[in-house]
C-alpha cells in the first residue's frame, strides 16, 4: 500500500527556502522601483494566489489588491471567443500603476490576452511579475518585467500551480513527469 504523502513522488525543482528568499528579493526590487507611488496588484487566479500572498507581505509600498480569473477553451487564449472571464476586476484600474502577478509565463498567450484586457482599462502603467518563466516555450512576443526563476521546459506543480487542480498546496515547486508503472 502506498503510504507516502501526495506529491512526494515528484522531484523538487525549487525548494521552499529558495522560493522565500527570491520572493523577498523581488519584493525589495518592486518596492524600490515604485517608491512613493501607490500600486494596484492584480493576482491571476488560481495559480498565482500563494505567490501573491507571500509577495505583498514583503512590499514596502502603499498597496491595493484585486483578483482576476478566467477560463480558456482550446489552444489559444488570445484568439477571440475562447476566453471567459469568471471573476472580473472589482475596481477600475484607470490611471493607476498596475502590476499583474502571474504564476508562470509559458507560451505567452495568456499574458498577451490579459495585457490586452487590462490595457483597455487605461492604467497609468502596466507591468507583470511572474514567479516562473519558461522562455524556451514562448510563441508570443511577451516578456515579464520581473521574473522569480527561469526554468527549463518541464511541467511543474506546487506553490499554487496545479495539474488537474491537484498539488497546489505543495510548499515547493516540483517537476511532474509521466511515471513509469
Ligand atoms: P501560457 O498562456 O502558455 O503562457 O500559459 C500560462 C498558463 O498555463 C499559466 O498561468 C498556468 O496556468 C499554465 N501553465 C503553463 N505551464 C505550466 C506548468 O508547468 N505547470 C502548471 N501550469 C502551467
Ligand atoms: Mg494560470
Coordinates of N, CA and C and ligand atoms in Angstrom, one line a residue:
X1 N 0.8 -1.2 0.0 CA 0.0 0.0 0.0 C 0.9 1.2 0.0
X2 N 0.4 2.2 -0.7 CA 1.2 3.5 -0.8 C 1.0 4.3 0.4
X3 N 2.0 4.7 1.1 CA 1.8 5.5 2.3 C 2.4 6.9 2.2
X4 N 3.2 7.1 1.2 CA 3.8 8.4 1.0 C 2.8 9.5 0.8
X5 N 3.0 10.7 1.3 CA 2.0 11.8 1.1 C 1.9 12.2 -0.3
X6 N 0.7 12.7 -0.7 CA 0.5 13.2 -2.1 C 1.6 14.2 -2.5
X7 N 2.2 14.0 -3.6 CA 3.2 14.9 -4.1 C 4.6 14.4 -3.8
X8 N 4.7 13.5 -2.9 CA 6.1 13.1 -2.5 C 6.9 12.4 -3.6
X9 N 6.2 11.9 -4.6 CA 6.9 11.2 -5.7 C 7.4 12.1 -6.7
X10 N 7.2 13.4 -6.5 CA 7.7 14.4 -7.5 C 9.0 15.0 -7.1
X11 N 9.9 15.2 -8.1 CA 11.2 15.7 -7.8 C 11.1 17.2 -7.6
X12 N 11.8 17.7 -6.5 CA 11.8 19.1 -6.2 C 12.7 19.9 -7.1
X13 N 12.2 20.9 -7.8 CA 13.0 21.7 -8.6 C 13.5 23.0 -7.9
X14 N 12.5 23.6 -7.1 CA 12.9 24.8 -6.3 C 12.4 24.6 -4.9
X15 N 13.2 24.7 -3.9 CA 12.8 24.4 -2.5 C 12.0 25.6 -2.0
X16 N 11.3 25.3 -0.9 CA 10.5 26.4 -0.2 C 11.4 27.5 0.3
X17 N 12.6 27.2 0.7 CA 13.6 28.2 1.2 C 14.0 29.1 0.1
X18 N 14.3 28.5 -1.1 CA 14.8 29.3 -2.2 C 13.7 30.2 -2.7
X19 N 12.4 29.7 -2.7 CA 11.3 30.5 -3.1 C 11.2 31.7 -2.2
X20 N 11.2 31.4 -0.9 CA 11.0 32.5 0.1 C 12.1 33.6 -0.1
X21 N 13.4 33.2 -0.3 CA 14.5 34.1 -0.5 C 14.2 35.0 -1.7
X22 N 13.8 34.3 -2.8 CA 13.6 35.0 -4.1 C 12.4 36.0 -4.0
X23 N 11.4 35.5 -3.3 CA 10.2 36.4 -3.2 C 10.6 37.7 -2.5
X24 N 11.4 37.6 -1.4 CA 11.8 38.8 -0.7 C 12.7 39.7 -1.6
X25 N 13.5 39.1 -2.4 CA 14.3 39.9 -3.4 C 13.4 40.6 -4.4
X26 N 12.5 39.9 -4.9 CA 11.5 40.6 -5.9 C 10.8 41.7 -5.2
X27 N 10.3 41.5 -4.0 CA 9.6 42.5 -3.3 C 10.4 43.7 -3.0
X28 N 11.7 43.5 -2.7 CA 12.6 44.7 -2.5 C 12.8 45.4 -3.8
X29 N 13.0 44.7 -4.9 CA 13.2 45.4 -6.2 C 11.9 46.2 -6.6
X30 N 10.8 45.6 -6.4 CA 9.5 46.2 -6.8 C 9.3 47.4 -5.9
X31 N 9.6 47.3 -4.6 CA 9.4 48.4 -3.6 C 10.3 49.6 -4.0
X32 N 11.5 49.3 -4.5 CA 12.4 50.4 -4.9 C 11.9 51.0 -6.2
X33 N 11.5 50.2 -7.1 CA 11.0 50.8 -8.4 C 9.8 51.6 -8.3
X34 N 8.9 51.3 -7.4 CA 7.6 52.1 -7.3 C 7.6 53.0 -6.1
X35 N 8.8 53.3 -5.5 CA 8.9 54.1 -4.3 C 8.0 55.3 -4.4
X36 N 7.2 55.5 -3.3 CA 6.4 56.7 -3.3 C 5.1 56.7 -4.2
X37 N 4.9 55.6 -4.9 CA 3.7 55.6 -5.8 C 2.8 54.4 -5.3
X38 N 1.5 54.7 -5.2 CA 0.6 53.6 -4.8 C 0.5 52.6 -5.9
X39 N 0.4 51.4 -5.6 CA 0.5 50.3 -6.6 C -0.8 49.4 -6.4
X40 N -1.4 49.1 -7.5 CA -2.5 48.2 -7.6 C -2.0 46.8 -8.1
X41 N -2.1 45.8 -7.2 CA -1.6 44.5 -7.6 C -2.8 43.6 -8.0
X42 N -2.6 42.9 -9.1 CA -3.7 42.0 -9.6 C -3.2 40.6 -9.7
X43 N -3.8 39.7 -8.9 CA -3.5 38.3 -8.9 C -4.3 37.6 -9.9
X44 N -3.6 36.8 -10.7 CA -4.3 35.9 -11.7 C -4.6 34.6 -11.0
X45 N -5.9 34.3 -10.8 CA -6.3 33.1 -10.1 C -6.4 31.9 -11.1
X46 N -6.1 30.7 -10.6 CA -5.8 30.4 -9.2 C -4.3 30.4 -9.0
X47 N -3.6 30.1 -10.0 CA -2.2 29.7 -9.9 C -1.3 30.7 -9.1
X48 N -1.6 32.0 -9.2 CA -0.7 33.0 -8.6 C -1.0 33.3 -7.1
X49 N -2.0 32.6 -6.6 CA -2.6 33.0 -5.3 C -1.6 32.9 -4.1
X50 N -0.8 31.9 -4.1 CA 0.2 31.7 -2.9 C 1.3 32.7 -3.1
X51 N 1.9 32.8 -4.3 CA 2.9 33.7 -4.6 C 2.5 35.1 -4.3
X52 N 1.3 35.5 -4.7 CA 0.7 36.8 -4.4 C 0.7 37.1 -2.9
X53 N 0.2 36.2 -2.2 CA 0.0 36.3 -0.7 C 1.4 36.5 -0.1
X54 N 2.4 35.8 -0.5 CA 3.7 35.9 0.1 C 4.4 37.3 -0.4
X55 N 4.3 37.6 -1.7 CA 4.9 38.8 -2.2 C 4.4 40.0 -1.6
X56 N 3.1 40.2 -1.5 CA 2.6 41.5 -1.0 C 3.0 41.8 0.5
X57 N 3.2 40.7 1.2 CA 3.6 40.9 2.6 C 5.0 41.4 2.8
X58 N 5.8 41.4 1.7 CA 7.1 42.0 1.8 C 7.3 43.3 1.1
X59 N 6.2 43.9 0.6 CA 6.2 45.1 -0.2 C 6.2 46.3 0.8
X60 N 7.1 47.2 0.6 CA 7.2 48.4 1.4 C 6.6 49.6 0.6
X61 N 5.3 49.5 0.3 CA 4.6 50.4 -0.6 C 3.1 50.5 -0.1
X62 N 2.5 51.6 -0.6 CA 1.0 51.7 -0.4 C 0.4 50.8 -1.5
X63 N -0.3 49.7 -1.1 CA -0.7 48.7 -2.0 C -2.2 48.5 -1.9
X64 N -2.9 48.3 -3.0 CA -4.3 47.7 -3.1 C -4.3 46.5 -4.0
X65 N -5.3 45.7 -3.7 CA -5.3 44.4 -4.5 C -6.6 44.1 -5.2
X66 N -6.5 43.3 -6.2 CA -7.7 42.9 -6.9 C -7.4 41.5 -7.5
X67 N -8.4 40.8 -8.0 CA -8.2 39.5 -8.5 C -8.9 39.3 -9.8
X68 N -8.3 38.5 -10.7 CA -8.9 38.2 -12.0 C -8.8 36.7 -12.3
X69 N -9.9 36.2 -12.7 CA -9.9 34.7 -13.0 C -10.6 34.5 -14.3
X70 N -10.1 33.6 -15.1 CA -10.7 33.3 -16.4 C -10.4 31.9 -16.8
X71 N -11.3 31.4 -17.7 CA -11.0 30.0 -18.2 C -10.8 30.2 -19.7
X72 N -10.0 29.4 -20.3 CA -9.8 29.4 -21.7 C -10.1 28.1 -22.3
X73 N -10.7 28.1 -23.5 CA -11.0 26.9 -24.2 C -10.1 26.8 -25.4
X74 N -9.7 25.6 -25.7 CA -8.9 25.4 -26.9 C -7.5 25.8 -26.7
X75 N -6.7 25.9 -27.8 CA -5.3 26.1 -27.7 C -4.9 27.5 -27.3
X76 N -5.6 28.5 -27.9 CA -5.1 29.8 -27.8 C -6.0 30.8 -27.0
X77 N -5.6 31.2 -25.8 CA -6.4 32.1 -25.1 C -6.5 33.5 -25.8
X78 N -5.6 33.7 -26.7 CA -5.5 35.0 -27.4 C -6.5 35.1 -28.5
X79 N -7.0 34.0 -29.0 CA -8.0 34.1 -30.1 C -9.4 34.4 -29.5
X80 N -10.1 35.2 -30.3 CA -11.4 35.7 -29.7 C -12.4 34.5 -29.5
X81 N -13.2 34.7 -28.5 CA -14.2 33.7 -28.3 C -13.8 32.5 -27.5
X82 N -12.5 32.4 -27.1 CA -12.1 31.2 -26.4 C -11.8 31.5 -24.9
X83 N -12.0 32.8 -24.5 CA -11.8 33.1 -23.1 C -13.1 33.6 -22.4
X84 N -13.3 33.1 -21.2 CA -14.4 33.6 -20.5 C -13.9 34.1 -19.1
X85 N -14.1 35.4 -18.8 CA -13.7 35.9 -17.5 C -14.7 35.4 -16.5
X86 N -14.2 34.7 -15.5 CA -15.1 34.1 -14.5 C -15.1 34.9 -13.2
X87 N -14.1 35.8 -13.0 CA -14.0 36.7 -11.9 C -13.4 38.0 -12.4
X88 N -14.2 39.0 -12.7 CA -13.6 40.3 -13.2 C -13.1 41.1 -12.1
X89 N -12.3 42.2 -12.5 CA -11.8 43.1 -11.5 C -13.0 43.8 -10.8
X90 N -12.8 44.0 -9.5 CA -13.9 44.7 -8.7 C -13.8 46.2 -8.9
X91 N -12.6 46.7 -9.2 CA -12.4 48.2 -9.3 C -11.7 48.5 -10.5
X92 N -12.0 49.7 -11.1 CA -11.3 50.1 -12.3 C -9.8 50.4 -12.0
X93 N -9.0 50.1 -13.0 CA -7.5 50.4 -12.9 C -7.1 51.7 -13.7
X94 N -8.1 52.4 -14.2 CA -7.9 53.6 -15.0 C -7.0 54.6 -14.2
X95 N -5.9 55.0 -14.9 CA -5.0 55.9 -14.3 C -4.0 55.4 -13.2
X96 N -4.1 54.1 -12.9 CA -3.3 53.6 -11.8 C -2.0 52.9 -12.3
X97 N -1.0 52.8 -11.4 CA 0.1 51.9 -11.7 C -0.3 50.5 -11.3
X98 N -0.2 49.6 -12.3 CA -0.7 48.2 -12.1 C 0.4 47.2 -12.3
X99 N 0.4 46.3 -11.4 CA 1.3 45.1 -11.5 C 0.5 43.8 -11.5
X100 N 0.6 43.1 -12.6 CA 0.0 41.8 -12.7 C 0.9 40.8 -12.0
X101 N 0.3 39.9 -11.2 CA 1.1 38.9 -10.6 C 0.6 37.5 -11.2
X102 N 1.6 36.9 -11.9 CA 1.3 35.6 -12.6 C 2.1 34.5 -11.9
X103 N 1.6 33.3 -12.1 CA 2.4 32.1 -11.7 C 3.5 31.7 -12.6
X104 N 3.2 31.6 -13.9 CA 4.2 31.2 -14.9 C 3.9 31.7 -16.3
X105 N 5.0 32.1 -16.9 CA 4.9 32.6 -18.3 C 5.4 31.4 -19.2
X106 N 4.5 30.8 -20.0 CA 4.9 29.7 -20.8 C 4.9 30.1 -22.2
X107 N 3.8 29.8 -23.0 CA 3.8 30.2 -24.4 C 3.7 31.7 -24.5
X108 N 3.1 32.3 -23.5 CA 2.9 33.8 -23.5 C 1.5 34.2 -24.0
X109 N 0.7 33.2 -24.4 CA -0.6 33.5 -24.9 C -1.5 34.1 -23.8
X110 N -1.5 33.5 -22.6 CA -2.3 34.0 -21.5 C -2.0 35.5 -21.2
X111 N -0.7 35.8 -21.1 CA -0.3 37.1 -20.7 C -0.6 38.1 -21.8
X112 N -0.5 37.7 -23.1 CA -0.8 38.6 -24.2 C -2.3 38.9 -24.2
X113 N -3.1 38.0 -23.9 CA -4.5 38.2 -23.7 C -4.9 39.2 -22.6
X114 N -4.3 38.9 -21.4 CA -4.5 39.7 -20.2 C -4.1 41.1 -20.4
X115 N -2.9 41.3 -21.0 CA -2.4 42.6 -21.2 C -3.4 43.4 -22.1
X116 N -4.0 42.8 -23.1 CA -5.0 43.5 -23.9 C -6.2 43.9 -23.1
X117 N -6.7 43.0 -22.2 CA -7.9 43.2 -21.4 C -7.6 44.4 -20.5
X118 N -6.4 44.4 -19.8 CA -6.1 45.5 -18.8 C -5.7 46.8 -19.5
X119 N -5.0 46.7 -20.6 CA -4.7 48.0 -21.3 C -6.0 48.7 -21.8
X120 N -7.0 48.0 -22.0 CA -8.3 48.6 -22.4 C -8.8 49.5 -21.3
X121 N -8.4 49.2 -20.1 CA -8.9 50.0 -18.9 C -8.0 51.2 -18.7
X122 N -7.0 51.4 -19.5 CA -6.2 52.6 -19.5 C -5.5 52.9 -18.1
X123 N -4.7 51.9 -17.7 CA -3.9 52.1 -16.5 C -2.8 53.2 -16.8
X124 N -2.2 53.8 -15.7 CA -1.1 54.7 -16.0 C 0.1 53.9 -16.4
X125 N 0.3 52.8 -15.8 CA 1.4 51.9 -16.3 C 1.0 50.5 -16.0
X126 N 1.6 49.5 -16.7 CA 1.2 48.1 -16.6 C 2.5 47.3 -16.7
X127 N 2.8 46.5 -15.6 CA 3.9 45.6 -15.6 C 3.5 44.3 -15.1
X128 N 4.3 43.3 -15.3 CA 4.0 41.9 -14.8 C 5.2 41.3 -14.1
X129 N 4.8 40.7 -12.9 CA 5.8 39.9 -12.2 C 5.3 38.4 -12.3
X130 N 6.2 37.5 -12.7 CA 5.9 36.1 -12.8 C 6.9 35.4 -11.9
X131 N 6.3 34.4 -11.2 CA 7.2 33.6 -10.3 C 8.2 32.8 -11.2
X132 N 7.6 32.2 -12.3 CA 8.4 31.3 -13.1 C 8.3 31.7 -14.6
X133 N 9.3 31.5 -15.3 CA 9.4 31.8 -16.7 C 10.0 30.6 -17.5
X134 N 9.3 30.2 -18.5 CA 9.8 29.1 -19.4 C 10.0 29.7 -20.8
X135 N 11.1 30.5 -21.0 CA 11.2 31.2 -22.2 C 11.4 30.3 -23.5
X136 N 11.8 29.1 -23.3 CA 12.0 28.1 -24.4 C 10.7 27.8 -25.0
X137 N 9.6 28.0 -24.3 CA 8.3 27.6 -24.9 C 7.5 28.8 -25.5
X138 N 8.1 30.0 -25.5 CA 7.4 31.2 -25.9 C 7.0 31.2 -27.4
X139 N 5.8 31.4 -27.7 CA 5.4 31.6 -29.1 C 4.8 33.0 -29.3
X140 N 4.5 33.8 -28.3 CA 4.1 35.2 -28.4 C 5.1 36.1 -27.9
X141 N 5.2 37.3 -28.5 CA 6.2 38.3 -28.2 C 6.0 39.0 -26.9
X142 N 6.0 38.3 -25.8 CA 5.8 39.0 -24.5 C 7.0 38.6 -23.5
X143 N 7.3 39.5 -22.6 CA 8.3 39.2 -21.6 C 7.8 39.8 -20.3
X144 N 8.3 39.2 -19.2 CA 7.9 39.7 -17.9 C 8.9 40.8 -17.4
X145 N 8.4 41.8 -16.6 CA 9.3 42.8 -16.1 C 10.1 42.3 -14.9
X146 N 9.5 41.4 -14.2 CA 10.2 40.8 -13.0 C 10.0 39.3 -13.1
X147 N 11.0 38.5 -13.0 CA 11.0 37.0 -13.0 C 11.6 36.4 -11.8
X148 N 10.9 35.5 -11.2 CA 11.4 34.8 -10.0 C 12.5 33.9 -10.4
X149 N 12.1 32.9 -11.2 CA 13.1 31.8 -11.6 C 12.8 31.5 -13.1
X150 N 13.9 31.4 -13.9 CA 13.8 30.9 -15.2 C 14.0 29.4 -15.2
X151 N 13.0 28.6 -15.7 CA 13.1 27.2 -15.6 C 13.1 26.5 -16.9
X152 N 13.6 25.2 -17.0 CA 13.6 24.5 -18.3 C 12.2 24.1 -18.7
X153 N 12.1 23.5 -19.8 CA 10.8 23.1 -20.4 C 10.3 21.8 -19.7
X154 N 9.8 22.0 -18.4 CA 9.3 20.9 -17.6 C 7.9 21.3 -17.1
X155 N 7.0 20.4 -16.9 CA 5.7 20.7 -16.3 C 5.9 20.7 -14.8
X156 N 5.6 21.8 -14.2 CA 5.8 21.9 -12.7 C 4.5 22.2 -12.0
X157 N 4.6 21.7 -10.7 CA 3.4 21.9 -9.8 C 3.9 22.3 -8.4
X158 N 2.9 22.8 -7.6 CA 3.2 23.2 -6.3 C 3.2 24.7 -6.1
X159 N 3.2 25.2 -4.9 CA 3.2 26.6 -4.6 C 2.2 27.3 -5.4
X160 N 1.0 26.7 -5.5 CA -0.1 27.4 -6.2 C -0.4 26.8 -7.6
X161 N 0.7 26.2 -8.2 CA 0.5 25.6 -9.6 C -0.1 24.2 -9.5
X162 N -0.9 23.9 -10.5 CA -1.6 22.6 -10.4 C -1.4 21.8 -11.6
X163 N -1.8 20.5 -11.5 CA -2.1 19.6 -12.6 C -3.5 19.1 -12.4
X164 N -4.4 19.4 -13.2 CA -5.8 19.0 -13.0 C -6.3 19.3 -11.6
X165 N -6.0 20.5 -11.1 CA -6.4 21.1 -9.8 C -5.6 20.4 -8.6
X166 N -4.7 19.5 -8.9 CA -4.0 18.9 -7.8 C -2.7 19.6 -7.5
X167 N -2.1 19.3 -6.4 CA -0.7 19.7 -6.0 C -0.6 21.2 -5.7
X168 N -1.6 22.0 -5.7 CA -1.4 23.4 -5.4 C -0.9 23.7 -4.0
X169 N -1.1 22.8 -3.1 CA -0.7 23.0 -1.7 C 0.7 22.7 -1.4
X170 N 1.4 22.1 -2.3 CA 2.8 21.8 -2.0 C 3.6 23.0 -1.7
X171 N 4.5 23.0 -0.7 CA 5.3 24.2 -0.4 C 6.4 24.6 -1.3
X172 N 6.8 23.6 -2.2 CA 7.9 23.9 -3.1 C 7.4 23.7 -4.6
X173 N 8.3 23.9 -5.5 CA 8.0 23.7 -6.9 C 8.6 22.3 -7.3
X174 N 7.7 21.5 -7.9 CA 8.2 20.1 -8.2 C 7.9 19.8 -9.7
X175 N 8.7 18.9 -10.3 CA 8.6 18.5 -11.7 C 7.6 17.3 -11.7
X176 N 6.6 17.4 -12.6 CA 5.7 16.3 -12.8 C 6.1 15.6 -14.1
X177 N 6.5 14.4 -13.9 CA 6.8 13.6 -15.1 C 5.9 12.4 -15.2
X178 N 5.7 12.0 -16.5 CA 4.9 10.8 -16.6 C 5.6 9.6 -15.9
X179 N 4.9 9.0 -15.0 CA 5.5 7.9 -14.3 C 5.5 6.6 -15.0
X180 N 6.6 5.9 -14.9 CA 6.7 4.5 -15.5 C 6.1 3.6 -14.4
X181 N 5.0 2.9 -14.8 CA 4.4 2.0 -13.8 C 5.1 0.6 -13.9
Ligands
LIG1 P1 0.8 30.4 -21.4 O1 -0.5 31.0 -21.9 O2 1.2 29.2 -22.3 O3 1.9 31.4 -21.2 O4 0.4 29.6 -20.1 C1 0.3 30.2 -18.9 C2 -0.6 29.4 -18.0 O5 -0.5 28.0 -18.3 C3 -0.1 29.5 -16.6 O6 -0.7 30.7 -16.0 C4 -0.5 28.2 -16.0 O7 -1.9 28.3 -15.5 C5 -0.4 27.2 -17.1 N1 0.9 26.5 -17.1 C6 1.9 26.7 -18.0 N2 2.9 25.9 -17.7 C7 2.6 25.3 -16.5 C8 3.3 24.3 -15.7 O8 4.4 23.9 -15.9 N3 2.6 23.9 -14.6 C9 1.4 24.4 -14.2 N4 0.7 25.2 -15.0 C10 1.3 25.7 -16.2
LIG2 MG1 -2.5 30.5 -14.8

